[in-house]
Coordinates of C-alpha atoms and ligand atoms in Angstrom, one line a residue:
L284 CA 27.4 -51.9 -15.3
V285 CA 29.3 -51.2 -12.2
G286 CA 32.4 -52.8 -13.6
Q287 CA 32.5 -50.3 -16.4
L288 CA 32.9 -46.6 -15.8
D289 CA 30.9 -44.7 -18.3
W290 CA 32.5 -41.2 -18.3
R291 CA 30.1 -39.2 -20.3
R292 CA 26.7 -40.9 -20.8
P293 CA 24.0 -39.4 -18.6
R294 CA 20.9 -41.1 -19.8
Q295 CA 21.0 -44.2 -17.7
L296 CA 19.2 -42.6 -14.9
R297 CA 16.8 -40.3 -16.6
A298 CA 13.4 -39.7 -15.2
H299 CA 10.4 -37.9 -16.5
V300 CA 8.7 -36.1 -13.7
Q301 CA 5.4 -34.5 -13.3
H302 CA 5.1 -32.1 -10.5
A303 CA 1.7 -30.8 -9.5
H304 CA 2.3 -28.7 -6.5
R305 CA 5.2 -27.8 -4.3
D306 CA 4.3 -30.0 -1.4
S307 CA 2.1 -32.5 -3.0
H308 CA 3.3 -35.9 -3.9
C309 CA 5.4 -35.9 -7.1
H310 CA 4.3 -38.3 -9.7
F311 CA 7.0 -40.1 -11.7
T312 CA 6.9 -41.9 -14.9
A313 CA 10.1 -43.6 -15.5
Q314 CA 11.3 -43.8 -19.1
H315 CA 14.2 -46.1 -18.1
K316 CA 14.6 -48.3 -15.2
Y317 CA 16.8 -46.6 -12.7
S318 CA 17.8 -47.2 -9.2
F319 CA 15.6 -46.6 -6.3
D320 CA 17.9 -44.2 -4.6
M321 CA 18.0 -41.9 -7.6
Y322 CA 14.3 -42.0 -7.7
A323 CA 14.0 -40.8 -4.2
F324 CA 16.7 -38.2 -4.8
A325 CA 15.2 -36.8 -8.0
R326 CA 11.9 -36.5 -6.3
R327 CA 13.3 -34.4 -3.6
V328 CA 15.2 -32.2 -6.0
V329 CA 12.1 -31.6 -8.0
R330 CA 10.3 -30.7 -4.8
A331 CA 12.8 -28.0 -4.1
I332 CA 12.7 -26.6 -7.6
P333 CA 9.9 -24.1 -7.2
D334 CA 12.0 -22.5 -4.4
L335 CA 15.0 -22.4 -6.7
I336 CA 13.1 -21.0 -9.6
N337 CA 11.4 -18.4 -7.6
S338 CA 14.6 -17.3 -6.2
I339 CA 16.2 -17.1 -9.6
G340 CA 13.4 -15.2 -11.3
N341 CA 9.8 -15.8 -10.4
E342 CA 9.3 -17.8 -13.5
L343 CA 6.7 -20.3 -12.2
T344 CA 3.4 -20.0 -10.5
P345 CA 2.7 -22.4 -7.7
S346 CA -0.5 -23.7 -9.2
A347 CA 0.9 -24.5 -12.6
K348 CA 1.7 -28.1 -13.5
Y349 CA 5.2 -28.8 -14.3
D350 CA 7.1 -31.4 -16.1
F351 CA 10.6 -31.9 -15.1
K352 CA 13.4 -34.1 -16.4
F353 CA 16.1 -35.1 -14.2
K354 CA 19.5 -36.3 -15.4
D355 CA 22.2 -38.0 -13.5
Y356 CA 25.5 -37.6 -15.2
A357 CA 28.2 -40.3 -15.1
P358 CA 26.3 -42.0 -12.3
W359 CA 28.7 -44.9 -11.9
V360 CA 31.7 -42.7 -11.8
F361 CA 30.3 -40.5 -9.1
R362 CA 29.1 -43.5 -7.2
E363 CA 32.5 -45.0 -7.2
L364 CA 34.0 -41.6 -6.1
R365 CA 31.5 -41.4 -3.3
E366 CA 31.7 -44.8 -2.0
D367 CA 35.2 -46.0 -2.7
Y368 CA 37.2 -42.8 -2.5
F369 CA 35.3 -40.3 -0.4
Q370 CA 34.1 -43.1 1.9
L371 CA 30.5 -41.9 2.0
D372 CA 27.9 -44.3 3.4
P373 CA 25.3 -44.5 0.6
A374 CA 22.4 -44.5 3.0
D375 CA 23.7 -41.4 4.8
Y376 CA 24.2 -39.6 1.6
L377 CA 20.8 -40.4 0.3
L378 CA 18.9 -39.7 3.5
S379 CA 20.7 -36.4 4.0
L380 CA 19.9 -35.2 0.5
T381 CA 16.4 -36.5 0.3
A382 CA 15.3 -34.4 3.3
K383 CA 13.9 -31.1 2.3
Y384 CA 16.4 -28.6 1.3
I385 CA 17.1 -25.4 3.2
L386 CA 16.9 -22.5 0.9
S387 CA 19.8 -20.1 1.4
E388 CA 18.8 -16.7 2.7
L389 CA 21.2 -14.8 0.5
G390 CA 21.0 -17.3 -2.2
S391 CA 24.2 -16.5 -3.9
P392 CA 27.3 -15.5 -2.1
G393 CA 29.7 -15.3 -5.0
K394 CA 29.7 -13.0 -7.9
S395 CA 29.0 -15.8 -10.3
G396 CA 25.3 -16.0 -9.4
S397 CA 25.4 -19.6 -8.3
F398 CA 23.0 -20.7 -5.7
F399 CA 23.9 -22.7 -2.7
Y400 CA 21.8 -25.1 -0.8
F401 CA 22.6 -27.4 2.1
S402 CA 21.4 -30.8 2.9
R403 CA 19.4 -31.1 6.0
D404 CA 22.4 -32.1 8.2
Y405 CA 24.7 -29.5 6.5
R406 CA 27.1 -32.1 5.3
F407 CA 26.5 -31.5 1.6
I408 CA 26.2 -28.5 -0.5
I409 CA 24.2 -28.3 -3.7
K410 CA 25.6 -25.6 -5.9
T411 CA 24.0 -24.5 -9.2
I412 CA 26.6 -24.1 -11.9
R413 CA 26.7 -22.7 -15.4
H414 CA 26.4 -24.9 -18.3
S415 CA 30.0 -24.2 -19.2
E416 CA 31.1 -25.4 -15.8
H417 CA 29.0 -28.4 -16.1
K418 CA 30.5 -29.3 -19.5
F419 CA 33.9 -28.6 -18.1
L420 CA 33.5 -30.9 -15.1
L421 CA 32.4 -33.7 -17.5
S422 CA 35.4 -33.0 -19.7
I423 CA 37.9 -33.3 -16.8
L424 CA 36.0 -36.0 -14.9
K425 CA 38.5 -38.7 -16.0
E426 CA 41.4 -36.7 -14.8
Y427 CA 39.7 -35.6 -11.6
Y428 CA 38.8 -39.3 -10.9
A429 CA 42.4 -40.3 -11.4
H430 CA 43.7 -37.5 -9.2
V431 CA 41.3 -38.4 -6.4
K432 CA 42.3 -42.1 -6.8
S433 CA 46.0 -41.3 -6.4
N434 CA 45.5 -38.6 -3.8
P435 CA 43.1 -39.9 -1.2
H436 CA 43.9 -36.8 0.9
T437 CA 43.2 -34.3 -1.8
L438 CA 41.9 -30.9 -0.7
L439 CA 40.0 -30.3 -3.9
S440 CA 36.2 -30.0 -3.7
R441 CA 34.7 -33.4 -3.4
F442 CA 32.2 -33.8 -6.2
Y443 CA 29.6 -36.4 -5.3
G444 CA 27.2 -35.9 -8.1
L445 CA 26.4 -33.9 -11.2
H446 CA 22.8 -33.4 -12.3
R447 CA 20.6 -31.4 -14.5
V448 CA 16.9 -30.6 -14.2
K449 CA 15.0 -29.5 -17.2
L450 CA 12.0 -27.3 -16.8
P451 CA 8.9 -27.2 -19.0
R452 CA 9.9 -24.3 -21.3
G453 CA 13.3 -25.8 -21.9
R454 CA 15.1 -24.1 -19.1
K455 CA 18.0 -26.2 -17.7
I456 CA 19.5 -26.0 -14.3
H457 CA 22.8 -27.7 -13.7
F458 CA 24.1 -28.4 -10.3
V459 CA 26.8 -30.3 -8.4
I460 CA 26.7 -31.9 -5.0
M461 CA 29.8 -31.5 -3.0
N462 CA 31.2 -31.5 0.5
N463 CA 30.5 -28.8 2.9
L464 CA 33.9 -28.0 4.3
F465 CA 32.5 -26.5 7.5
P466 CA 31.2 -28.5 10.3
S467 CA 27.7 -28.2 11.6
H468 CA 28.7 -28.7 15.2
K469 CA 31.4 -26.1 15.5
D470 CA 31.3 -22.3 15.0
V471 CA 33.6 -21.1 12.4
H472 CA 34.9 -17.8 13.9
E473 CA 36.8 -16.5 10.9
T474 CA 36.5 -17.4 7.2
Y475 CA 39.0 -16.6 4.5
D476 CA 38.8 -17.2 0.8
L477 CA 42.5 -17.1 -0.3
K478 CA 43.7 -17.0 -3.9
G479 CA 47.2 -15.8 -3.5
S480 CA 46.4 -12.6 -5.4
T481 CA 46.5 -9.3 -3.6
V482 CA 44.9 -6.9 -6.0
G483 CA 41.4 -6.1 -4.9
R484 CA 41.4 -9.1 -2.6
V485 CA 40.1 -7.3 0.5
Y486 CA 36.9 -7.2 2.5
S487 CA 36.2 -4.0 4.4
E488 CA 37.4 -4.4 8.0
E489 CA 34.7 -2.0 9.0
K490 CA 32.1 -4.2 7.6
A491 CA 33.8 -7.3 9.0
K492 CA 33.5 -5.9 12.5
Q493 CA 29.7 -5.8 12.1
N494 CA 29.5 -9.1 10.3
P495 CA 31.5 -11.9 11.9
R496 CA 30.2 -14.1 9.2
A497 CA 32.0 -12.3 6.4
V498 CA 34.2 -14.1 4.1
L499 CA 37.6 -12.3 4.3
K500 CA 40.2 -12.3 1.6
D501 CA 44.0 -12.4 1.0
L502 CA 44.7 -8.8 2.1
N503 CA 42.7 -9.2 5.3
W504 CA 44.7 -12.3 6.1
I505 CA 48.0 -10.4 5.4
N506 CA 47.0 -7.3 7.3
R507 CA 45.8 -9.2 10.3
R508 CA 49.2 -11.0 10.3
K509 CA 47.5 -14.4 10.2
M510 CA 49.4 -17.6 9.8
L511 CA 48.4 -21.2 9.5
E512 CA 49.8 -22.4 12.7
L513 CA 51.0 -25.9 11.9
G514 CA 53.9 -27.8 13.2
P515 CA 56.6 -29.3 10.9
E516 CA 54.7 -32.5 10.4
K517 CA 51.3 -31.1 9.3
R518 CA 53.0 -28.3 7.5
A519 CA 54.9 -30.7 5.3
L520 CA 51.8 -32.8 4.7
L521 CA 49.6 -29.9 3.9
S522 CA 52.0 -28.1 1.6
E523 CA 52.7 -31.3 -0.3
Q524 CA 49.0 -31.9 -0.8
I525 CA 48.4 -28.3 -1.9
R526 CA 51.4 -28.7 -4.3
R527 CA 49.9 -31.8 -5.9
D528 CA 46.4 -30.4 -6.1
S529 CA 47.6 -27.2 -7.7
E530 CA 49.7 -29.2 -10.1
F531 CA 46.5 -31.0 -11.1
L532 CA 44.6 -27.8 -11.5
K533 CA 47.4 -26.6 -13.8
T534 CA 47.1 -29.7 -16.0
V535 CA 43.4 -29.2 -16.5
Y536 CA 43.9 -25.6 -17.2
V537 CA 41.8 -24.0 -14.5
M538 CA 42.1 -20.9 -12.4
D539 CA 40.3 -18.6 -10.1
Y540 CA 40.0 -21.3 -7.4
S541 CA 40.7 -20.5 -3.8
L542 CA 41.7 -22.1 -0.5
L543 CA 38.8 -21.7 1.8
V544 CA 39.9 -21.5 5.4
G545 CA 37.5 -21.6 8.3
V546 CA 39.1 -21.0 11.7
H547 CA 37.6 -22.3 14.9
F548 CA 39.1 -21.2 18.2
V549 CA 38.6 -24.0 20.7
Q550 CA 38.6 -21.7 23.7
R551 CA 36.0 -19.5 22.3
G552 CA 33.9 -22.6 21.6
N553 CA 30.4 -22.3 20.3
R554 CA 29.3 -19.5 22.6
D555 CA 28.8 -17.1 19.8
K556 CA 25.6 -18.9 19.0
V557 CA 26.2 -18.0 15.4
R558 CA 26.9 -20.5 12.7
S559 CA 30.0 -20.8 10.6
N560 CA 30.3 -18.6 7.6
T561 CA 28.3 -20.2 5.0
L562 CA 25.8 -21.6 7.5
K563 CA 25.4 -18.2 9.1
V564 CA 25.0 -16.6 5.8
F565 CA 22.6 -18.9 4.2
S566 CA 20.7 -20.7 6.8
P567 CA 18.2 -20.4 9.7
S568 CA 19.7 -21.0 13.1
V569 CA 21.1 -24.3 13.8
P570 CA 19.1 -25.2 16.9
A571 CA 16.2 -25.7 14.5
I572 CA 18.3 -28.1 12.5
R573 CA 19.4 -29.9 15.5
R574 CA 15.8 -30.3 16.6
K575 CA 15.0 -31.8 13.3
N576 CA 17.8 -34.2 13.6
T577 CA 17.0 -35.4 17.0
Q578 CA 13.5 -36.3 15.9
H579 CA 15.1 -38.7 13.4
K580 CA 12.1 -37.9 11.2
G581 CA 13.9 -39.1 8.1
A582 CA 14.8 -42.3 9.7
R583 CA 11.3 -43.2 10.5
S584 CA 9.5 -41.8 7.5
P585 CA 8.0 -44.4 5.1
E586 CA 10.3 -43.1 2.5
A587 CA 13.4 -43.7 4.6
M588 CA 12.2 -47.2 5.5
A589 CA 11.6 -47.9 1.8
V590 CA 15.0 -46.6 1.0
K591 CA 16.4 -48.9 3.6
R592 CA 14.6 -51.8 2.3
A593 CA 15.5 -51.2 -1.3
M594 CA 19.1 -50.8 -0.4
R595 CA 19.1 -54.0 1.5
E596 CA 17.5 -55.9 -1.3
S597 CA 19.6 -54.4 -4.0
D598 CA 23.0 -54.6 -2.4
P599 CA 23.8 -57.2 0.3
K600 CA 27.1 -55.5 1.0
R601 CA 25.2 -52.6 2.5
L602 CA 23.5 -54.7 5.1
G603 CA 26.4 -53.9 7.4
S604 CA 25.3 -50.3 7.6
D605 CA 24.6 -49.9 11.3
T606 CA 22.2 -47.1 11.4
F607 CA 20.1 -44.9 9.2
N608 CA 19.7 -42.2 11.8
L609 CA 21.3 -38.9 10.8
P610 CA 24.3 -38.0 12.9
E611 CA 23.7 -35.6 15.8
E612 CA 27.3 -34.6 16.0
Y613 CA 30.4 -35.0 13.9
T614 CA 29.9 -38.2 12.0
G615 CA 33.4 -39.5 11.7
D616 CA 33.3 -40.3 8.0
R617 CA 36.2 -37.9 7.5
Q618 CA 38.3 -39.5 10.1
Q619 CA 40.5 -41.3 7.7
F620 CA 41.4 -38.2 5.9
I621 CA 44.3 -36.4 7.5
F622 CA 43.2 -32.9 6.8
Y623 CA 39.7 -33.6 8.1
Q624 CA 40.4 -35.9 11.0
D625 CA 40.2 -33.5 14.0
E626 CA 36.5 -32.7 14.5
G627 CA 36.1 -32.7 10.8
G628 CA 39.1 -30.3 10.3
L629 CA 42.8 -29.9 11.0
Q630 CA 43.9 -29.2 14.5
A631 CA 46.6 -26.5 14.6
T632 CA 50.0 -27.7 16.1
D633 CA 53.1 -26.0 17.4
E634 CA 56.7 -26.6 16.5
A635 CA 56.8 -29.7 18.7
N636 CA 53.7 -31.0 16.8
Q637 CA 51.6 -30.5 19.9
A638 CA 48.0 -29.5 19.5
T639 CA 47.1 -25.9 20.0
D640 CA 43.9 -24.0 20.4
T641 CA 42.7 -23.8 16.8
I642 CA 41.0 -26.0 14.3
Y643 CA 41.2 -25.2 10.6
Y644 CA 38.6 -26.2 8.1
L645 CA 40.3 -26.2 4.7
G646 CA 39.7 -27.0 1.1
I647 CA 40.3 -25.9 -2.4
I648 CA 37.0 -24.7 -3.9
D649 CA 35.5 -23.2 -7.1
I650 CA 37.7 -25.4 -9.3
L651 CA 35.5 -25.3 -12.4
T652 CA 36.7 -22.2 -14.2
P653 CA 38.8 -23.0 -17.2
Y654 CA 41.1 -20.3 -18.5
S655 CA 38.6 -19.5 -21.2
T656 CA 38.4 -16.6 -23.6
V657 CA 36.4 -14.7 -21.1
K658 CA 39.2 -14.8 -18.6
Q659 CA 41.7 -14.0 -21.2
L660 CA 39.8 -10.9 -22.0
E661 CA 39.5 -10.0 -18.4
H662 CA 43.2 -10.6 -18.1
F663 CA 43.8 -8.1 -20.8
W664 CA 41.6 -5.4 -19.4
K665 CA 42.7 -5.7 -15.8
G666 CA 46.3 -6.1 -16.9
L667 CA 46.2 -2.6 -18.3
K668 CA 45.4 -1.2 -14.9
A669 CA 47.5 -3.1 -12.4
D670 CA 50.6 -5.3 -12.1
R671 CA 49.8 -8.2 -14.3
H672 CA 51.2 -10.8 -12.0
K673 CA 49.3 -9.8 -8.9
I674 CA 45.8 -9.7 -10.4
S675 CA 43.6 -12.7 -10.2
P676 CA 43.1 -13.8 -13.8
V677 CA 46.6 -14.9 -14.8
P678 CA 47.1 -18.1 -16.9
P679 CA 46.7 -21.4 -15.1
Q680 CA 50.4 -22.2 -14.8
E681 CA 51.1 -18.9 -13.2
Y682 CA 47.9 -19.0 -11.1
A683 CA 48.9 -22.4 -9.6
D684 CA 52.4 -21.4 -8.9
R685 CA 51.4 -18.2 -7.2
F686 CA 48.6 -20.0 -5.3
F687 CA 51.1 -22.6 -4.0
S688 CA 53.8 -20.2 -3.0
F689 CA 51.3 -18.0 -1.2
M690 CA 49.9 -21.0 0.8
K691 CA 53.4 -22.1 1.6
A692 CA 54.3 -18.7 2.8
I693 CA 51.4 -18.4 5.1
M694 CA 52.3 -21.6 7.0
R695 CA 54.2 -20.7 10.2
G696 CA 57.8 -21.5 9.7
G697 CA 57.3 -22.8 6.2
D698 CA 60.0 -22.6 3.6
G699 CA 58.5 -19.4 2.5
G700 CA 60.3 -18.0 5.5
G701 CA 57.2 -16.8 7.3
R702 CA 55.0 -13.9 6.5
F703 CA 53.8 -13.2 3.1
K704 CA 54.7 -9.6 2.2
A705 CA 51.9 -7.3 1.3
E706 CA 53.0 -5.2 -1.6
Ligands
ATP178 P1 32.7 -16.6 -7.7 O1 32.9 -17.3 -9.0 O2 32.2 -15.2 -7.8 O3 33.9 -16.7 -6.8 P2 30.9 -18.8 -6.9 O4 29.5 -18.6 -7.0 O5 31.6 -19.7 -7.9 O6 31.6 -17.4 -6.8 P3 32.4 -20.1 -4.7 O7 33.6 -19.3 -4.9 O8 32.4 -21.5 -5.1 O9 31.1 -19.4 -5.4 O10 31.9 -20.0 -3.2 C1 31.5 -18.8 -2.7 C2 31.5 -18.9 -1.2 O11 30.7 -19.9 -0.7 C3 32.9 -19.2 -0.6 O12 33.7 -18.1 -0.4 C4 32.6 -19.9 0.7 O13 32.4 -19.0 1.7 C5 31.3 -20.6 0.4 N1 31.6 -22.0 -0.1 C6 31.8 -22.5 -1.3 N2 32.0 -23.8 -1.4 C7 32.0 -24.2 -0.1 C8 32.3 -25.5 0.6 N3 32.6 -26.6 -0.1 N4 32.2 -25.5 1.9 C9 31.9 -24.4 2.6 N5 31.7 -23.2 2.1 C10 31.7 -23.1 0.8
CA179 CA1 35.2 -18.2 -5.9
CA180 CA1 33.1 -19.5 -9.6

């Protein structure tokens, strides 16, 4: 099985799940044999579902009995991505995800209505996606895989898994598991979601003053005269990677993605006692999380022990895994990736390539929006009102070029000649 990547078929790891009560033990009846780790994972996902459903629309009552079906899509493809290319330790991944989810406070930060959850240690994000996005990811999975393979330092969202849960009355919830770009051990002092478009791309500075967690946009960046402070070396690397990634996005015909930039000022440190953007927005305070981690509850629970045992039995190569404790601090799994090697991010440098006071947390997110008819319509309507080239929904080719030239222009000393001009 492992030798052959099965791009589309999901059924290999399908489980039929009966769920009696939120906190009670979930009862599984497997229709197919599937791996132990997926079993544990599906069980936890199902446990979190009442939260999810309630937050979406109060559809279920806690006393009802539910039947869920859990699907794992292209399991071997994602497994290879996780383990061979994203260098995730399977035990870390599983333990992190099988701990109880933290329900986001705001639920849904974007306009799309997607919900975001974090794994216990904040390393992973679970994002609910639309069926169209789900289908789209499957349709480009082969290309995505090839891109990741030939671009180990890609800035694109790292997709670790694609799943679906089906509820009793036929309701389906699709979600992806991906990397959280922001660290759990460093405050992110400023957050920007940059698209390279200027029309409407602003967050009220008034509101931003009151809410340091706000996600700011292109015009805030320009008006604040921000730059990505990177010396020639990192600048060249970053701009080359953004170029390749946006070329890829062009070929799969997507748009509407952004470069998410989290800024940490080393001098300011973590004194703010507020968590980085997404964390601050969605989660309870981190001390609670830290406490949980220090207890190593997961590591000692019967479940974790069983996982450990099952993994040892099923795969001798994993024996080398030194610990099953969740990391307290930065875990180091990103160290081999140039853009995530400094405390999980990219340390700013000056013209002499010497480190300065800032760490950036960067990545290209929200990459599952094809230039569909919907966008074409939006393009048409918005295009009537504003300059067609500056609005967000332009065709993928133009979107990518604009995106890349904006990012190049905001790197200090880049070929773009410095500041991006606000029009
Ligand atoms: P919309 O389509 O309206 O833009 P969406 O629901 O698709 O919204 P995203 O654009 O993916 O949501 O993300 C919304 C916000 O969530 C981002 O601006 C960012 O603050 C946060 N976020 C998303 N993905 C990540 C990630 N991988 N790491 C950290 N934060 C993230
Ligand atoms: Ca977005
Ligand atoms: Ca989106």
